Short mmCIF file of C-alpha atoms in Angstrom, two decimals:
data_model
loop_
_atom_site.label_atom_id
_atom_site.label_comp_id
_atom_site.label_asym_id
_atom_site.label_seq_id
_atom_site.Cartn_x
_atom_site.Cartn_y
_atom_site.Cartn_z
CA UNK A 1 -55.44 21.52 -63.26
CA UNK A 2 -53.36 18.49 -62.07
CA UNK A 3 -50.27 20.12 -62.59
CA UNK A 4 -51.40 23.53 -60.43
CA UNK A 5 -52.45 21.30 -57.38
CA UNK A 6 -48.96 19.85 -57.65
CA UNK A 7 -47.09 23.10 -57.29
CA UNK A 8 -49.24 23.98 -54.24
CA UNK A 9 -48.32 20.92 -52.94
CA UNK A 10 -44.92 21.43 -53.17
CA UNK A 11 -45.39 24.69 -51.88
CA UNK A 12 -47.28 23.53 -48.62
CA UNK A 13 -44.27 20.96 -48.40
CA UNK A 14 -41.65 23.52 -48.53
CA UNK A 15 -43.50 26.04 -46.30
CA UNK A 16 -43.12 23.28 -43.28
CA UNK A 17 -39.81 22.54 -43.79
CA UNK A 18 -39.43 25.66 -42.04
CA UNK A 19 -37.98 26.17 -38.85
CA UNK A 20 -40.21 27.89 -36.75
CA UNK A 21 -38.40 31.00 -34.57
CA UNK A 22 -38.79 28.97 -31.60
CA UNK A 23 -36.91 25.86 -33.05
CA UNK A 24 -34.19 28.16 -33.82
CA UNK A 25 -33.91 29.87 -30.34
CA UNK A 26 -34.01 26.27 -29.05
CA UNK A 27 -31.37 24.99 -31.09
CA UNK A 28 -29.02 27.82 -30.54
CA UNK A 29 -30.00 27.75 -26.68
CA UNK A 30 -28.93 24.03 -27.14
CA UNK A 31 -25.53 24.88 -28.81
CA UNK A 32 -24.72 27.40 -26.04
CA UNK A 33 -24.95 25.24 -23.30
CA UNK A 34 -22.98 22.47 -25.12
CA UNK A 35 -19.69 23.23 -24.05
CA UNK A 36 -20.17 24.25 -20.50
CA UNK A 37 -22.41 20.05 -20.19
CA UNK A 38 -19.10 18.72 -21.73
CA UNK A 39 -16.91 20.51 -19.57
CA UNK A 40 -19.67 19.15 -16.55
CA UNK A 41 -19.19 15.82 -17.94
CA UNK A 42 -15.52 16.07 -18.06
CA UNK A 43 -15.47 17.20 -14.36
CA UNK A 44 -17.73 14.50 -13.45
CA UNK A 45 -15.26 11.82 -14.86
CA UNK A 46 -12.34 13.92 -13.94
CA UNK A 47 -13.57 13.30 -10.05
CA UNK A 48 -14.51 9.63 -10.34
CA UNK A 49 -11.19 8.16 -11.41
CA UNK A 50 -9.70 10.72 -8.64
CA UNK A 51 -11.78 9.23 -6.02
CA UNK A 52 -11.20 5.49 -7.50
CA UNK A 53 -7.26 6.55 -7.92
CA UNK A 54 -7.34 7.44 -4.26
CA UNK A 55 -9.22 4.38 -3.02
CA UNK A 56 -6.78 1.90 -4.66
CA UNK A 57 -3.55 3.56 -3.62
CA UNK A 58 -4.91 4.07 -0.01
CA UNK A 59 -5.88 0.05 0.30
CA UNK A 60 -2.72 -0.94 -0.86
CA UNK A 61 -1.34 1.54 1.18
CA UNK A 62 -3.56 -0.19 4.43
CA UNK A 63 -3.33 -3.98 3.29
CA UNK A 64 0.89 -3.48 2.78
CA UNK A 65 0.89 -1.97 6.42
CA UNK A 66 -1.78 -4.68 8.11
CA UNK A 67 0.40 -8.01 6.52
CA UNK A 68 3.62 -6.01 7.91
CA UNK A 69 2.38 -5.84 11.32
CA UNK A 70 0.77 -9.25 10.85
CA UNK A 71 3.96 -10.77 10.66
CA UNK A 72 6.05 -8.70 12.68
CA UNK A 73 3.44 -9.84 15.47
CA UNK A 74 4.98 -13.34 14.78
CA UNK A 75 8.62 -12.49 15.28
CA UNK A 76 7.21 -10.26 18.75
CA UNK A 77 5.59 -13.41 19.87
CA UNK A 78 8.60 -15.82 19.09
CA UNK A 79 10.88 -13.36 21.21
CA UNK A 80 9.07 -12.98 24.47
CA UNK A 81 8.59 -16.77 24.85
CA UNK A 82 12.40 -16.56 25.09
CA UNK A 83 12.44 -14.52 27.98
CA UNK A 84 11.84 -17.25 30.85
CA UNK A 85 14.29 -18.96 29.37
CA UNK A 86 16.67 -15.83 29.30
CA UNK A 87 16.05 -14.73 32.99
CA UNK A 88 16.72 -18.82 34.25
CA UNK A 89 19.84 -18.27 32.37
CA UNK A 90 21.04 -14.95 34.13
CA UNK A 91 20.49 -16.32 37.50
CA UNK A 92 22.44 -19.85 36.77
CA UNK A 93 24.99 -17.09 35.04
CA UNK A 94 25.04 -14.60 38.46
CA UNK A 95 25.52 -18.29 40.51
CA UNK A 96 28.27 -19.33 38.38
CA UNK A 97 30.28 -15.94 38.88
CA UNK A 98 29.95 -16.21 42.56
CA UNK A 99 31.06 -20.28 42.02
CA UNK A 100 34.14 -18.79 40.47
CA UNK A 101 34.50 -15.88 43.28
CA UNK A 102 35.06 -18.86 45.85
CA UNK A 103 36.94 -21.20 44.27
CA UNK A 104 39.20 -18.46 43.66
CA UNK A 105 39.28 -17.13 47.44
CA UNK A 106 39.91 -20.61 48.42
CA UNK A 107 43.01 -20.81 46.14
CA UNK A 108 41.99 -24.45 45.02
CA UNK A 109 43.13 -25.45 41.46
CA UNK A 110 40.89 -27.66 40.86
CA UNK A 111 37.80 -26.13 42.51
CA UNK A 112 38.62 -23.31 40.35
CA UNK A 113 39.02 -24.95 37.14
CA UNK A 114 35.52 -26.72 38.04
CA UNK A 115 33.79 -23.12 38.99
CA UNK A 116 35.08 -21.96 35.18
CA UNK A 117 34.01 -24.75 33.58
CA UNK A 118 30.81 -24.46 34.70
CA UNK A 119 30.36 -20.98 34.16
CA UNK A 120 31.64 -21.33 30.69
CA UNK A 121 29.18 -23.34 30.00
CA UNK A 122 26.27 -21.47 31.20
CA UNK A 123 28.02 -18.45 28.67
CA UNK A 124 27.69 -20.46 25.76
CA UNK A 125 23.71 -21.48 26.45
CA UNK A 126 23.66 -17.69 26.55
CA UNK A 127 25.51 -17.03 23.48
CA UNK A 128 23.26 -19.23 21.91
CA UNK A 129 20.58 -18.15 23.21
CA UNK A 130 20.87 -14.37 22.12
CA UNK A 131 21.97 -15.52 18.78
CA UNK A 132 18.10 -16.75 18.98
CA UNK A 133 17.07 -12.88 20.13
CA UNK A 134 19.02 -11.42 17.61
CA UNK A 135 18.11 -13.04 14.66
CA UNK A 136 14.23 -12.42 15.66
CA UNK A 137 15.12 -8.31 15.82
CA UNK A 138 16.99 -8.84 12.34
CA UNK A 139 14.05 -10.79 11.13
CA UNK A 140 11.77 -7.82 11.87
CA UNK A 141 14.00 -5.30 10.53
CA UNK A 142 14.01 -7.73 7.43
CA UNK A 143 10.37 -6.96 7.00
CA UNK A 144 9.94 -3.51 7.29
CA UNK A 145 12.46 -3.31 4.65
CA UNK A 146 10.82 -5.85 2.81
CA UNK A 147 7.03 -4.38 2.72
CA UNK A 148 8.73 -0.93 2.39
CA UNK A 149 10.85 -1.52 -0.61
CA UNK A 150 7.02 -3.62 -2.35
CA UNK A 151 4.63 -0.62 -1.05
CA UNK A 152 7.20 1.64 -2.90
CA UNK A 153 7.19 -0.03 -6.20
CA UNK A 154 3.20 -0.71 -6.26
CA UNK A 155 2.54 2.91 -5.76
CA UNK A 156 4.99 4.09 -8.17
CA UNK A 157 3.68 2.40 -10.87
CA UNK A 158 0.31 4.02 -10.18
CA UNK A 159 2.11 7.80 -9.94
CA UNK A 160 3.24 7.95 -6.52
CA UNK A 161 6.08 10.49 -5.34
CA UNK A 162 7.98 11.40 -2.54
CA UNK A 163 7.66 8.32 -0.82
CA UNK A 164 8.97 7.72 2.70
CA UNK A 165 8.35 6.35 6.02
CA UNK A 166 7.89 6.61 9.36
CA UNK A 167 8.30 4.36 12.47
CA UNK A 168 7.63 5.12 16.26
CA UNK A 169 10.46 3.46 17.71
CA UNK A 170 14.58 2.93 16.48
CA UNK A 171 14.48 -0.78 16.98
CA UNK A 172 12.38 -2.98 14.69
CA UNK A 173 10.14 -4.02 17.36
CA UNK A 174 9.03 -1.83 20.28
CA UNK A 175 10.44 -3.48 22.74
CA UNK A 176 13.41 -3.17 25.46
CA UNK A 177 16.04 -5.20 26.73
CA UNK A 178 15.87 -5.52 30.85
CA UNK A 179 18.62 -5.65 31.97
CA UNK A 180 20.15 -3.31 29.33
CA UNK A 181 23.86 -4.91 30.29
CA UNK A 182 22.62 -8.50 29.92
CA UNK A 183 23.97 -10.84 27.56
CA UNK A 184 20.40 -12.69 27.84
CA UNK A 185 18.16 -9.89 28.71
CA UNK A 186 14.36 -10.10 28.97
CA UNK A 187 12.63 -7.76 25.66
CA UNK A 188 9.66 -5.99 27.59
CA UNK A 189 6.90 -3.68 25.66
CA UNK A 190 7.92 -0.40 25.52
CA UNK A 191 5.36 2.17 26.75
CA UNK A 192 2.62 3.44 25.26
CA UNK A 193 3.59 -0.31 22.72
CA UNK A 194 0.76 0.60 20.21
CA UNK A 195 2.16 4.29 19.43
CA UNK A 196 6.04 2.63 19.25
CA UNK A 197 4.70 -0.08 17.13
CA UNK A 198 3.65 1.91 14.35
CA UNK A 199 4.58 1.66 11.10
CA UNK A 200 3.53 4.70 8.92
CA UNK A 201 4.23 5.30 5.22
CA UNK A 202 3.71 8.85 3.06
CA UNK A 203 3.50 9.87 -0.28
CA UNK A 204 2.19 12.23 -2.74
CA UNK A 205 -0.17 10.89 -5.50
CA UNK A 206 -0.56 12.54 -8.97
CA UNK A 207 -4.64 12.11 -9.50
CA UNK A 208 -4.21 13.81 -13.32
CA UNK A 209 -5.48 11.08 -15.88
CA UNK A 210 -2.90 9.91 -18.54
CA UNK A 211 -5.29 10.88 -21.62
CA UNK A 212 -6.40 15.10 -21.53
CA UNK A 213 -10.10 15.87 -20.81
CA UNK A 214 -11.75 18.28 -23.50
CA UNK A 215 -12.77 21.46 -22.39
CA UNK A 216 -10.68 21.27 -18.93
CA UNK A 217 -7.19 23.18 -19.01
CA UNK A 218 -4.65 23.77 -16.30
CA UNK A 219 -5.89 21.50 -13.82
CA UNK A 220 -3.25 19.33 -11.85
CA UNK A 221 -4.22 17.05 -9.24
CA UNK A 222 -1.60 16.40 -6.39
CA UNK A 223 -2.76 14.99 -3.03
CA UNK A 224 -0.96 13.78 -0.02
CA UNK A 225 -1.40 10.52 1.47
CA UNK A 226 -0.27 7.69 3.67
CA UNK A 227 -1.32 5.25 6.42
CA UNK A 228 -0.10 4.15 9.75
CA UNK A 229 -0.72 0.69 11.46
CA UNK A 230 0.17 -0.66 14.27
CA UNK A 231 -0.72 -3.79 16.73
CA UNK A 232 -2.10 -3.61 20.04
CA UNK A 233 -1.64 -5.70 22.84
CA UNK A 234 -4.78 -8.01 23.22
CA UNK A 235 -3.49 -9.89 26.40
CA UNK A 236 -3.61 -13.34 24.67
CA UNK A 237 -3.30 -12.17 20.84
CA UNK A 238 -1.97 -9.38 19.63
CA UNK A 239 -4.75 -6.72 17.32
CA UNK A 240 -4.07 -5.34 14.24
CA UNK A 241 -4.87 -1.23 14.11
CA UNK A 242 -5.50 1.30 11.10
CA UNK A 243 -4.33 4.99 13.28
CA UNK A 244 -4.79 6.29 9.63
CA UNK A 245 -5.24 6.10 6.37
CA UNK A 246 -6.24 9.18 3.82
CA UNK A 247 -5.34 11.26 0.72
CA UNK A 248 -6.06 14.74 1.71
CA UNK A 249 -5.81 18.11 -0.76
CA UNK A 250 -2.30 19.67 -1.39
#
């Protein structure tokens, strides 16, 4: 008797180990849908390190271009104060010439010898002085070199191509001399400063992750990018200005 209530037992055991037909439509439902909320997955993280990719590469992009203009705003500042000093040195320089005009007519040695003296050594304050200009226009050219040549090696480590720039005026600073034929000429803003100001920088960044994502073939991410800054002319300070900054689709 004992040992026929342990066979049906075992029996009844058995018998629910069973997978009903629903379990099993379930469970290969389940297995269908497997790959394609992998390949979802994949997709998913896929477009988050794109977007985070793009973020960082696009702030260093802005932050390089807003500490250019930053100091470039310096070197602007530093040359217009010298251009009161550089327009009282043109008219002492246009007085000495016409010293030197009369001693000459008046066929006086010494008054001549005087006249050149003096107007030799209103030449050399303006020799000086445009070494002064000078080295604040090489300064600036300096820079955009300098944050150039940096931008360029931070975004290449993070996959960057085809890198180049772009700048809204020839001279390092948008500004220009007045008189042209001066040897101590005033640096006005050029028109329409902010647009001439600009600095902008372009590239193309590869947004493919270095390790494969199952389930995801042939895809190959390639965006263009860049920024432009510039400064604008806030009367007593000068403002920084994003005109741009994006990675757009290929």
């Amino acid at each position: 008797m004992a040992i026929w209530n342990t066979k049906t037992a075992n029996a009844k055991n058995f018998g629910s180990q069973k997978c009903s037909p629903q379990q099993g439509f379930a469970m290969v439902g389940l297995l269908a849908v497997l790959p394609l909320t992998l390949a979802l997955i994949g997709a998913l993280a896929l477009t988050l390190y794109a977007v985070k990719k793009k973020s960082l590469v696009q702030a260093l992009c802005v932050r390089q271009g807003l500490q250019l203009q930053l100091e470039l705003s310096s070197a602007l500042s530093s040359l217009l104060r010298l251009n009161p000093a550089a327009k009282r040195l043109r008219v002492r320089r246009k007085s000495a010439d016409q010293a030197v005009a009369i001693a000459r007519a008046s066929s006086n040695p010494k008054a001549i010898a005087v006249a050149q003296a003096l107007r030799s050594a209103v030449i050399l304050e303006q020799l000086a002085l445009k070494a002064k200009q000078d080295r604040l226009l090489n300064a600036a050219e300096q820079m955009r070199l300098r944050h150039k040549r940096d931008l360029h090696g931070l975004l290449r480590r993070l996959g960057v191509s085809q890198f180049r720039e772009n700048r809204g005026f020839t001279r390092p600073l948008a500004v220009k001399p007045n008189p042209i034929d001066s040897l101590t000429p005033e640096y006005l803003l050029w028109k329409s400063f902010s647009r001439a100001q600009r600095q902008d920088f372009h590239f193309q960044v590869n947004l493919n992750p270095k390790t494969k994502i199952p389930l995801i073939d042939n895809y190959n991410l390639q965006q263009r990018g860049g920024c432009s800054i510039t400064l604008k002319n806030g009367g007593k300070k000068w403002q920084l200005a994003i005109l741009a900054a994006s990675v757009a689709a290929k």
